[in-house]
């Protein structure tokens, strides 16, 4: 007898994807705590590893080399990932504000790093970029390098702040500009009269700056950042086309507004890493101040604190005893010198050598490899099978086989009621209510994201797809919510997130959430029954004519990406792009396509399956240009690697495509969740609509044409011309 899943009793929330939290996620995934729901909140799908930033700026590492993939780590740890920036925390309500949402917790940990923004320096926000967070610096530096190499920008850069981080950055910039053939002019602007690095380390750093051609301006406070440089307090201007701020890195300002004890903006924590006075709140990394053992801000302390933080989070959730974190007094500092050489300093001794850069490189790459080389997730063996079964896909990848569905529904009688209008092949029913006509549909999704609000938005938009595709306007919806076993407090939190997000999404489309039904089950599943109102005749599958252009309003490949994400094979940025697209409303596209001869939304049966439905209902054939197909980022690479969704083989068998070859041919059968509209419309109308759709923010593509003949689909290069 199958054992029921344990009841979820605690919400543990990690705020920020810093080094400590990344390592906590990895360790958590090695031994899950079944009664805890783990959540990670972070602005983006990746987090940069700061130790490799100077090497990246110098050109030694590509951007991807220092990205910690939080989507992959969250999947490995069984955690839900909420992509958004935390802006407030209410310790009494145990709630974290993320955008317009409040995420409640029983236990939370803060690891949001620091910022180098300088809001008090005139002109900084308009003309400079902070060194931390790293995302903005990396992007803008790459653009500046390209501009300097092409002669569109003067190869002059300035770094405000002469600490070790600022010096590393300046030397990296000088090296990168010279490597591009530019006559680099890099200046470090420091308010203090001398370098903060003392003794031998300071002397060696000064010599390294001179070798790299970096000008050091000591005792020169910055007064204003201009469009073409930095004005000093003395009135002198340092010319610069690129300005970075590396002075006075400080914790996120909202931490000081929580009412929690802070030290210069950082949360004060005790030996067990709990915030002073709180049993339910931890902090680590640069945003934490170790009251029992103050240390300078350095990534090494966050890395060493991670195992203690992991153990203490589990202990707080289970009632076990917490253990203390005892940081080392000093550590080996390895400082990049622009080129592939490094300075090592510890205990007042300093040594410089290219061999030390190789040591630093090995340490940094080892840290990143630890977060990438995750143990394989072995699926459970299938009943009566020797090999483990592939995990069942979520979203529309788990739909029943199209042949089975078609066979089961073929024997249903035609409607006997005069007010129930039969529309063969369409997913929505058309009802006559007095003088009005109403469209009725239902759809549900197995959870493919552990963020309940995001799932609710996508599921609501997915369900409205059939309403929009038939030319109707959404009217009302009923929700069906299935949640895994969890205590009532977690049920309420989850339901509130789902219903608020669903209501907002439906209301934005002109509909109302009117009620629904909920139950517990083996996994989260969310669906909506939606009604819509028709102003005229419905747009159905029947009506496509030879010569019509085929228009697709959204990329394909979501099934492949979701299947890959479950197997830890997708990239975090690819999944973030996919989810952002899936939760984009399609009402504007539907409004402009109401005059189509035939239309459907592309969902579980894939592009080929839904096009075949149009061909069958209309008595026509179709040609597709595989090179014209819009694809989600990463879909082609993953399809080439053999990633397939659960229903893919059945989709291909049900709607074969002549000439479909390779990965693009495979993606024709990929099941889509919240897919775009596939419309057949006159050639002249298509030529007019495509630019209009683009102007409305809908990246529609002409992917082929309708042809005369029995229902069939063929791949033909140039069919979209």
XYZ file of C-alpha atoms in Angstrom:
721
model
C 0.000 0.000 0.000
C 1.380 3.431 -0.968
C 2.244 5.607 2.006
C 0.669 9.095 1.966
C 2.989 12.050 1.635
C 3.863 13.646 4.993
C 1.951 16.752 5.988
C 3.701 20.070 5.440
C 3.903 21.871 8.786
C 6.467 24.679 8.365
C 7.256 27.394 5.833
C 11.001 28.056 5.713
C 11.820 31.052 3.515
C 15.287 31.998 2.250
C 15.411 35.653 1.211
C 18.200 36.216 -1.306
C 20.351 33.887 -3.376
C 23.684 34.714 -1.749
C 26.545 32.250 -1.365
C 25.331 30.922 2.011
C 21.807 30.255 0.744
C 23.087 28.627 -2.442
C 25.078 26.167 -0.352
C 22.109 25.620 1.965
C 19.995 24.656 -1.048
C 22.580 22.142 -2.209
C 22.865 20.530 1.206
C 19.080 20.584 1.673
C 18.626 18.667 -1.553
C 20.921 15.930 -0.264
C 18.547 15.234 2.638
C 15.092 16.764 2.287
C 13.005 17.642 5.327
C 9.613 16.264 4.241
C 7.528 18.318 6.670
C 8.996 21.687 5.621
C 8.147 23.745 2.561
C 11.319 25.532 1.518
C 11.047 28.785 -0.451
C 13.742 30.927 -2.073
C 13.054 34.558 -2.970
C 15.481 36.239 -5.374
C 15.195 39.021 -7.968
C 16.460 36.837 -10.834
C 16.970 33.207 -11.813
C 20.731 33.392 -11.243
C 23.037 34.916 -8.664
C 26.605 36.023 -9.470
C 29.623 34.645 -7.629
C 31.500 37.756 -6.552
C 34.878 36.034 -6.312
C 35.090 35.786 -10.109
C 33.870 39.300 -10.911
C 37.337 40.869 -11.427
C 38.281 37.977 -13.716
C 35.050 38.470 -15.659
C 35.630 42.212 -16.054
C 39.210 41.504 -17.178
C 37.912 39.092 -19.812
C 39.199 35.867 -18.239
C 35.704 34.436 -17.625
C 32.472 34.639 -19.631
C 29.394 35.913 -17.783
C 27.974 32.399 -17.519
C 31.037 31.209 -15.592
C 30.076 33.194 -12.496
C 26.324 32.586 -12.539
C 24.825 30.405 -9.810
C 21.719 28.822 -11.332
C 19.090 29.224 -8.639
C 16.313 27.612 -10.689
C 18.298 24.408 -10.881
C 19.327 24.542 -7.220
C 15.743 25.177 -6.124
C 14.503 22.196 -8.141
C 17.228 20.013 -6.609
C 16.273 21.158 -3.093
C 12.549 20.705 -3.703
C 12.100 24.419 -3.035
C 9.676 26.835 -4.589
C 11.413 29.780 -6.239
C 9.754 33.186 -6.219
C 11.424 35.545 -8.672
C 11.108 39.023 -7.239
C 12.958 41.524 -5.063
C 12.200 41.569 -1.341
C 11.562 45.148 -0.218
C 10.268 44.798 3.349
C 9.962 42.366 6.231
C 7.415 42.450 9.062
C 8.872 40.336 11.889
C 5.669 40.394 13.925
C 3.416 39.263 11.064
C 6.214 36.999 9.800
C 5.728 38.328 6.285
C 8.092 39.396 3.502
C 6.985 41.895 0.877
C 7.887 40.970 -2.710
C 6.391 43.415 -5.193
C 2.675 43.462 -4.435
C 2.793 40.099 -2.612
C 3.323 39.148 1.029
C 5.078 35.825 1.582
C 4.508 34.431 5.072
C 7.016 32.301 6.938
C 7.439 30.304 10.111
C 11.235 30.461 9.856
C 13.202 32.755 7.552
C 16.819 33.517 6.682
C 18.179 36.686 5.063
C 21.162 36.617 2.676
C 20.640 39.571 0.335
C 24.214 40.833 0.160
C 25.087 44.512 -0.052
C 24.828 47.340 -2.539
C 27.469 49.802 -3.775
C 24.891 52.342 -4.897
C 25.749 55.869 -3.811
C 22.399 57.708 -3.612
C 23.946 60.708 -1.860
C 26.464 61.350 -4.649
C 25.015 63.777 -7.165
C 24.624 62.260 -10.638
C 25.525 58.706 -9.586
C 22.146 57.161 -10.405
C 22.105 58.741 -13.875
C 25.717 58.264 -14.963
C 27.360 55.512 -12.887
C 26.844 51.852 -12.028
C 27.425 50.220 -8.617
C 29.863 47.317 -8.402
C 27.259 45.461 -6.346
C 24.806 44.011 -7.209
C 26.904 42.573 -10.013
C 24.231 42.120 -12.697
C 24.119 45.761 -13.806
C 27.895 46.169 -13.788
C 28.459 43.105 -15.960
C 25.917 44.138 -18.580
C 26.981 47.780 -18.826
C 30.696 46.989 -18.800
C 30.271 44.590 -21.729
C 28.432 47.284 -23.695
C 31.106 49.881 -22.864
C 33.927 47.553 -23.947
C 32.264 47.004 -27.306
C 31.726 50.751 -27.733
C 35.328 51.563 -26.800
C 36.709 48.970 -29.202
C 34.508 50.315 -32.008
C 35.569 53.888 -31.286
C 32.103 54.978 -30.153
C 33.306 55.714 -26.606
C 36.570 56.996 -25.190
C 38.449 54.166 -23.407
C 38.373 56.047 -20.100
C 36.993 54.522 -16.914
C 36.879 55.582 -13.280
C 36.273 53.617 -10.105
C 35.036 55.495 -7.047
C 36.475 53.740 -4.011
C 40.018 52.614 -3.335
C 39.345 49.544 -1.218
C 40.595 46.163 -2.357
C 37.405 45.571 -4.391
C 37.807 48.896 -6.190
C 41.494 48.289 -6.927
C 40.777 44.813 -8.333
C 38.060 46.292 -10.508
C 40.255 49.095 -11.830
C 43.115 46.778 -12.771
C 40.676 44.389 -14.458
C 39.229 47.271 -16.491
C 42.646 48.450 -17.625
C 43.626 44.937 -18.697
C 40.352 44.377 -20.590
C 40.611 47.688 -22.476
C 44.201 47.008 -23.543
C 43.213 43.474 -24.629
C 40.703 45.129 -26.988
C 43.454 47.309 -28.449
C 42.382 50.458 -26.609
C 44.675 53.054 -25.033
C 43.191 52.549 -21.577
C 42.887 55.397 -19.085
C 41.600 54.108 -15.741
C 41.489 56.163 -12.537
C 40.754 55.149 -8.948
C 39.158 57.959 -6.935
C 39.560 57.556 -3.155
C 38.592 60.053 -0.467
C 41.115 58.722 2.087
C 44.689 60.036 1.953
C 46.168 56.528 1.687
C 45.232 53.048 0.541
C 43.299 50.997 3.112
C 45.567 47.985 2.512
C 48.435 48.292 5.014
C 52.112 47.332 4.909
C 53.546 45.026 2.283
C 50.175 44.337 0.670
C 49.577 48.059 0.129
C 53.011 48.590 -1.421
C 52.567 45.641 -3.776
C 49.077 46.811 -4.770
C 50.387 50.305 -5.534
C 53.101 48.799 -7.725
C 50.572 46.578 -9.519
C 48.333 49.596 -10.193
C 51.286 51.414 -11.729
C 52.133 48.428 -13.970
C 48.542 48.328 -15.198
C 48.631 52.065 -15.941
C 45.925 52.853 -13.365
C 46.030 56.375 -11.966
C 45.455 56.566 -8.216
C 43.845 59.751 -6.862
C 44.077 59.673 -3.059
C 42.527 62.310 -0.801
C 40.162 63.225 -3.610
C 36.498 62.898 -2.575
C 34.033 62.664 -5.467
C 31.461 65.474 -5.542
C 29.419 64.646 -8.654
C 29.257 62.109 -11.464
C 28.888 63.810 -14.836
C 28.002 62.374 -18.214
C 31.674 62.497 -19.214
C 33.517 62.079 -15.918
C 33.658 62.643 -12.169
C 33.914 66.092 -10.595
C 36.060 66.045 -7.444
C 35.457 68.130 -4.326
C 38.434 70.264 -5.423
C 36.555 71.251 -8.581
C 38.786 69.212 -10.877
C 37.112 66.764 -13.287
C 38.434 63.271 -13.962
C 37.411 62.349 -17.553
C 35.584 59.015 -17.822
C 33.068 57.440 -20.187
C 32.379 54.626 -17.694
C 32.096 55.120 -13.933
C 31.697 52.367 -11.336
C 31.034 52.792 -7.637
C 32.924 50.511 -5.222
C 32.959 52.708 -2.123
C 30.975 52.154 1.026
C 29.129 48.957 0.151
C 26.243 48.741 2.593
C 23.307 46.426 3.323
C 19.984 46.852 1.552
C 18.238 49.943 3.039
C 15.004 48.092 3.816
C 16.727 45.968 6.467
C 17.063 49.027 8.728
C 13.313 49.649 8.368
C 12.322 46.264 9.826
C 12.748 47.349 13.438
C 15.237 44.522 13.934
C 18.588 45.189 15.647
C 21.215 46.372 13.148
C 24.843 47.438 13.073
C 25.514 50.009 10.337
C 22.493 48.624 8.492
C 23.430 44.942 8.844
C 21.281 42.601 10.917
C 22.881 41.713 14.238
C 23.106 37.946 14.705
C 24.326 35.763 17.546
C 26.531 32.669 17.524
C 23.727 30.484 16.114
C 23.154 33.024 13.269
C 19.732 33.977 14.603
C 18.880 37.671 14.556
C 19.153 39.021 18.076
C 15.862 38.691 19.907
C 14.254 36.410 17.290
C 13.840 32.642 17.386
C 12.404 32.500 13.861
C 14.808 34.658 11.849
C 18.387 34.024 10.695
C 20.846 36.049 8.618
C 24.157 35.332 6.890
C 26.602 36.853 4.445
C 27.434 40.530 4.059
C 23.991 41.641 5.318
C 24.688 40.080 8.735
C 26.839 41.428 11.565
C 28.372 38.754 13.791
C 27.865 40.388 17.185
C 29.834 37.672 18.989
C 32.771 37.802 16.558
C 32.795 40.872 14.270
C 34.576 40.246 10.984
C 35.116 42.259 7.789
C 32.692 41.611 4.946
C 34.079 38.758 2.866
C 32.577 35.857 0.956
C 34.693 33.338 2.840
C 32.642 33.908 5.993
C 29.354 33.323 4.163
C 30.699 30.085 2.686
C 31.945 28.840 6.062
C 28.661 29.824 7.756
C 26.510 27.892 5.272
C 26.730 24.419 6.915
C 25.861 25.910 10.320
C 22.968 27.878 8.817
C 21.646 24.750 7.097
C 21.789 22.671 10.280
C 20.232 25.399 12.402
C 17.333 25.968 10.000
C 16.522 22.269 10.230
C 16.969 22.319 13.993
C 14.622 25.305 14.340
C 12.007 23.453 12.298
C 12.293 20.199 14.244
C 12.984 21.426 17.771
C 16.574 20.170 17.811
C 19.480 21.979 19.419
C 21.206 24.728 17.409
C 24.981 24.898 17.070
C 27.287 27.936 17.046
C 29.248 29.393 14.157
C 32.851 30.189 15.054
C 34.503 32.146 12.216
C 38.257 31.978 11.785
C 40.177 35.065 12.847
C 41.959 35.565 9.534
C 41.976 34.032 6.073
C 44.117 33.925 2.971
C 43.216 36.862 0.746
C 43.808 36.336 -2.976
C 43.612 39.602 -4.915
C 43.407 39.679 -8.728
C 45.857 42.048 -10.417
C 44.126 42.489 -13.769
C 46.216 40.102 -15.778
C 46.444 36.448 -14.759
C 48.431 37.177 -11.643
C 47.349 37.498 -8.028
C 48.520 38.835 -4.702
C 48.208 36.667 -1.593
C 48.052 38.308 1.840
C 47.667 36.844 5.310
C 48.956 37.931 8.675
C 50.828 40.899 7.226
C 52.745 38.805 4.693
C 52.182 39.445 0.966
C 53.331 37.436 -2.057
C 52.610 38.054 -5.754
C 52.759 35.454 -8.557
C 50.920 34.086 -11.627
C 50.826 30.776 -9.717
C 48.620 32.426 -7.116
C 46.147 33.414 -9.827
C 46.008 29.771 -10.837
C 45.325 28.867 -7.199
C 42.550 31.456 -7.001
C 41.143 30.246 -10.316
C 41.090 26.646 -9.040
C 39.350 27.672 -5.800
C 36.750 29.776 -7.612
C 36.014 27.157 -10.255
C 35.803 24.508 -7.547
C 33.191 26.522 -5.679
C 31.088 26.961 -8.820
C 31.472 23.310 -9.807
C 30.158 22.294 -6.407
C 26.942 24.193 -7.137
C 26.670 22.793 -10.673
C 27.660 19.181 -10.109
C 24.494 18.122 -8.324
C 23.888 14.438 -7.616
C 21.657 12.781 -10.216
C 17.975 12.643 -9.313
C 17.041 9.013 -9.935
C 13.353 8.450 -10.746
C 11.497 5.693 -8.967
C 11.250 2.326 -10.749
C 8.057 1.789 -12.712
C 5.809 -1.068 -11.559
C 6.853 -4.383 -13.152
C 9.720 -2.662 -14.942
C 13.472 -3.095 -14.761
C 14.317 0.515 -15.609
C 13.243 3.609 -13.643
C 10.307 5.461 -15.165
C 10.841 8.956 -16.520
C 9.098 11.510 -14.290
C 5.662 12.519 -15.486
C 5.776 15.982 -16.998
C 3.798 18.841 -15.532
C 1.648 21.394 -17.334
C 0.169 20.174 -20.611
C 2.947 17.611 -20.978
C 0.887 15.268 -18.786
C -2.287 15.308 -20.880
C -3.855 12.025 -21.922
C -2.845 10.756 -25.351
C -4.752 12.484 -28.172
C -5.704 9.169 -29.781
C -7.179 7.886 -26.530
C -9.094 11.097 -25.987
C -10.408 11.205 -29.549
C -11.495 7.578 -29.367
C -13.292 8.045 -26.062
C -15.158 11.184 -27.117
C -16.100 9.993 -30.603
C -19.029 8.005 -29.285
C -20.595 10.852 -27.341
C -24.048 11.784 -28.665
C -24.689 15.118 -30.281
C -26.278 17.685 -27.969
C -30.007 17.084 -27.554
C -30.677 20.545 -26.173
C -31.249 23.309 -28.670
C -29.360 25.809 -26.518
C -26.167 23.717 -26.526
C -24.519 24.319 -29.886
C -22.168 21.652 -31.194
C -18.785 22.887 -32.431
C -16.948 19.724 -33.574
C -13.332 19.520 -32.463
C -13.262 22.727 -30.429
C -12.349 22.616 -26.746
C -15.076 25.049 -25.704
C -18.836 24.686 -25.868
C -21.115 27.388 -27.257
C -24.345 27.946 -25.310
C -27.386 30.030 -26.199
C -28.678 31.989 -23.218
C -31.704 33.973 -24.339
C -30.492 36.233 -27.114
C -26.869 35.947 -26.017
C -24.301 33.306 -26.800
C -21.821 32.110 -24.227
C -18.626 30.082 -24.558
C -17.812 27.578 -21.799
C -14.476 25.824 -21.254
C -12.446 24.157 -18.513
C -8.769 23.339 -18.118
C -6.335 22.450 -15.370
C -2.577 22.025 -14.952
C -0.277 19.867 -12.873
C 2.075 22.264 -11.116
C 5.287 22.964 -13.053
C 6.368 25.717 -10.646
C 6.196 25.690 -6.860
C 5.267 29.389 -6.825
C 1.484 29.162 -6.304
C 0.765 32.731 -7.397
C 2.686 32.351 -10.635
C 1.015 29.012 -11.303
C -2.380 30.635 -10.721
C -1.698 33.450 -13.191
C -0.522 31.047 -15.878
C -3.339 28.546 -15.275
C -5.961 31.300 -15.507
C -4.482 32.637 -18.750
C -4.172 29.089 -20.086
C -7.859 28.404 -19.382
C -8.918 31.660 -21.017
C -7.031 30.663 -24.164
C -10.020 28.698 -25.496
C -12.342 31.637 -24.800
C -10.106 34.059 -26.634
C -9.430 31.646 -29.497
C -13.156 31.428 -30.259
C -13.499 35.204 -30.438
C -15.250 35.569 -27.069
C -14.548 37.879 -24.145
C -13.876 36.246 -20.747
C -16.772 36.644 -18.322
C -16.467 34.521 -15.148
C -14.451 31.655 -13.741
C -14.625 28.952 -11.086
C -11.397 27.599 -9.625
C -10.485 23.993 -8.865
C -7.613 23.797 -6.378
C -5.898 20.583 -5.309
C -3.161 20.975 -2.687
C -0.884 18.395 -1.088
C -1.363 17.634 2.592
C -0.439 20.619 4.748
C -1.567 22.056 8.030
C -4.460 24.571 7.918
C -2.215 27.625 8.320
C -0.218 26.647 5.215
C -3.435 25.824 3.345
C -4.723 29.313 4.024
C -1.463 30.994 2.987
C -1.316 29.018 -0.240
C -4.965 29.554 -1.095
C -4.664 33.279 -0.468
C -1.733 33.511 -2.883
C -3.566 31.457 -5.524
C -6.909 33.225 -5.295
C -5.468 36.735 -5.167
C -3.276 36.120 -8.225
C -6.081 34.381 -10.121
C -8.596 37.104 -9.317
C -6.228 39.864 -10.419
C -5.427 38.011 -13.678
C -9.058 37.305 -14.513
C -10.207 40.800 -13.636
C -7.504 42.322 -15.857
C -9.019 40.288 -18.708
C -12.546 41.497 -17.921
C -13.678 38.401 -15.986
C -14.462 37.678 -12.349
C -13.468 34.783 -10.097
C -16.877 33.691 -8.853
C -15.978 30.733 -6.628
C -14.735 27.193 -6.995
C -13.829 23.976 -5.243
C -10.812 22.781 -3.251
C -9.503 19.463 -1.997
C -6.321 17.732 -0.884
C -4.462 15.354 -3.158
C -1.072 13.956 -3.998
C 0.245 17.130 -5.656
C -0.676 20.696 -6.501
C -3.087 20.911 -9.435
C -4.897 24.057 -10.437
C -7.682 24.594 -12.962
C -10.405 26.991 -14.016
C -13.794 26.681 -15.631
C -14.335 29.869 -17.634
C -17.231 31.427 -19.476
C -17.031 34.038 -22.216
C -19.486 36.165 -24.163
C -19.712 36.251 -27.950
C -20.608 39.396 -29.879
C -20.955 37.551 -33.172
C -20.243 34.119 -34.586
C -17.552 32.060 -32.864
C -14.184 31.560 -34.532
C -13.905 27.795 -34.855
C -11.511 25.219 -36.264
C -13.624 24.915 -39.406
C -13.185 27.721 -41.927
C -9.555 27.678 -43.026
C -9.234 28.093 -46.814
C -6.495 27.250 -49.303
C -4.204 30.238 -49.666
C -4.660 31.366 -46.056
C -1.556 32.365 -44.146
C -0.820 30.576 -40.863
C 0.070 32.943 -38.008
C 1.526 31.861 -34.650
C 1.588 34.393 -31.804
C 3.945 32.721 -29.323
C 7.115 30.573 -29.438
C 6.950 26.803 -29.033
C 9.127 24.543 -26.904
C 7.604 25.013 -23.443
C 7.073 21.265 -22.964
C 10.720 20.539 -23.744
C 11.916 23.257 -21.386
C 9.672 22.140 -18.526
C 10.711 18.524 -19.022
C 14.361 19.571 -18.990
C 13.908 21.707 -15.880
C 12.486 18.703 -14.019
C 15.637 16.772 -14.996
C 18.007 19.633 -13.975
C 19.001 20.142 -17.625
C 17.524 23.569 -18.374
C 19.193 26.879 -17.620
C 17.649 29.190 -15.084
C 17.448 32.185 -17.432
C 15.678 30.041 -20.038
C 13.023 29.003 -17.529
C 12.609 32.568 -16.284
C 12.029 33.772 -19.867
C 9.541 30.956 -20.459
C 7.517 31.684 -17.313
C 7.482 35.413 -18.022
C 6.066 34.745 -21.486
C 3.521 32.215 -20.227
C 2.097 34.710 -17.737
C 1.682 37.423 -20.369
C -2.030 37.958 -21.207
C -3.137 37.246 -24.774
C -6.315 39.295 -24.929
C -4.723 41.932 -27.177
C -3.642 39.281 -29.685
C -7.082 37.637 -29.661
C -8.815 40.972 -30.218
C -6.826 41.598 -33.400
C -7.315 38.051 -34.701
C -11.120 37.932 -34.377
C -11.506 38.070 -38.142
C -9.509 34.868 -38.698
C -11.089 32.128 -40.805
C -10.058 29.562 -38.159
C -8.160 29.779 -34.890
C -7.094 27.700 -31.896
C -4.715 28.033 -28.987
C -1.721 25.705 -29.177
C -1.618 23.593 -26.022
C -1.121 19.945 -25.084
C -1.238 18.313 -28.503
C 1.496 20.558 -29.867
C 1.578 22.803 -32.916
C 1.173 19.891 -35.322
C -1.730 18.386 -33.406
C -3.660 21.640 -33.240
C -2.931 22.465 -36.877
C -4.169 18.995 -37.825
C -7.383 19.757 -35.927
C -7.876 22.846 -38.117
C -7.107 20.862 -41.261
C -9.529 18.088 -40.328
C -12.389 20.432 -39.407
C -11.791 22.621 -42.486
C -11.094 19.845 -45.017
C -7.727 21.324 -46.051
C -4.004 20.593 -45.853
C -1.163 22.775 -44.576
C 2.511 23.486 -45.140
C 4.916 24.708 -42.439
C 8.306 26.338 -42.888
C 10.358 24.843 -40.024
C 12.883 27.695 -40.162
C 10.098 30.221 -39.585
C 8.995 28.668 -36.294
C 9.566 30.921 -33.260
C 11.260 28.907 -30.502
C 11.779 29.582 -26.820
C 15.442 30.162 -25.874
C 17.006 26.797 -25.102
C 14.275 24.700 -26.733
C 16.298 23.816 -29.835
C 19.413 22.902 -27.836
C 17.423 20.671 -25.487
C 15.466 19.050 -28.315
C 18.764 18.296 -30.070
C 19.911 16.658 -26.820
C 16.907 14.329 -26.957
C 14.741 15.914 -24.249
C 11.094 15.014 -24.841
C 7.925 15.606 -22.875
C 5.765 12.720 -21.616
C 3.092 13.046 -24.288
C 5.479 13.778 -27.189
C 5.468 10.300 -28.779
C 1.662 10.101 -28.737
C 1.433 13.590 -30.228
C 3.735 12.632 -33.100
C 1.813 9.437 -33.818
C -1.503 11.290 -33.832
C -0.445 14.131 -36.156
C 2.489 13.023 -38.342
C 4.202 15.724 -40.388
C 5.772 14.843 -43.739
C 9.352 16.050 -43.959
C 9.644 16.899 -40.249
C 13.278 16.263 -39.400
C 15.705 16.945 -36.583
C 15.066 19.013 -33.504
C 12.781 21.514 -35.256
C 10.663 18.664 -36.522
C 10.496 17.213 -33.020
C 9.328 20.531 -31.578
C 6.268 20.468 -33.840
C 4.876 17.831 -31.465
C 5.990 19.460 -28.233
C 3.055 20.018 -25.835
C 2.576 23.677 -25.007
C 1.281 25.218 -21.796
C -0.332 28.653 -22.149
C 0.666 28.512 -25.813
C 0.005 31.102 -28.465
C -2.801 31.352 -31.008
C -2.609 29.581 -34.353
C -4.741 31.439 -36.864
C -5.585 30.933 -40.533
C -6.448 34.185 -42.252
C -6.283 35.733 -45.727
C -2.818 36.606 -47.007
C -3.633 40.299 -47.296
C -4.994 40.402 -43.742
C -1.873 38.662 -42.442
C 0.402 41.206 -44.110
C -1.563 43.973 -42.402
C -1.866 42.279 -39.005
C 1.722 41.197 -38.409
C 3.117 44.740 -37.955
C 0.016 45.684 -35.969
C 0.565 42.730 -33.618
C 4.239 43.621 -33.272
C 3.300 47.180 -32.323
C 0.975 45.741 -29.668
C 3.855 43.738 -28.198
C 2.813 40.407 -29.733
C 5.774 38.745 -31.541
C 3.612 36.947 -34.122
C 5.187 34.967 -36.966
C 3.942 33.740 -40.330
C 4.880 30.053 -40.202
C 3.222 28.567 -43.287
C 0.083 28.397 -45.395
C -3.110 26.446 -45.928
C -3.236 24.349 -49.101
C -5.865 22.336 -50.948
C -6.028 18.607 -50.333
C -7.045 16.036 -47.740
C -6.080 16.830 -44.112
C -2.290 16.534 -43.853
C 0.711 18.607 -42.806
C 4.058 18.875 -44.587
C 7.273 20.748 -43.876
C 8.243 22.928 -46.831
C 11.107 25.445 -46.729
C 9.793 28.815 -47.790
C 6.172 27.954 -46.949
C 6.023 31.086 -44.811
C 7.134 33.374 -47.649
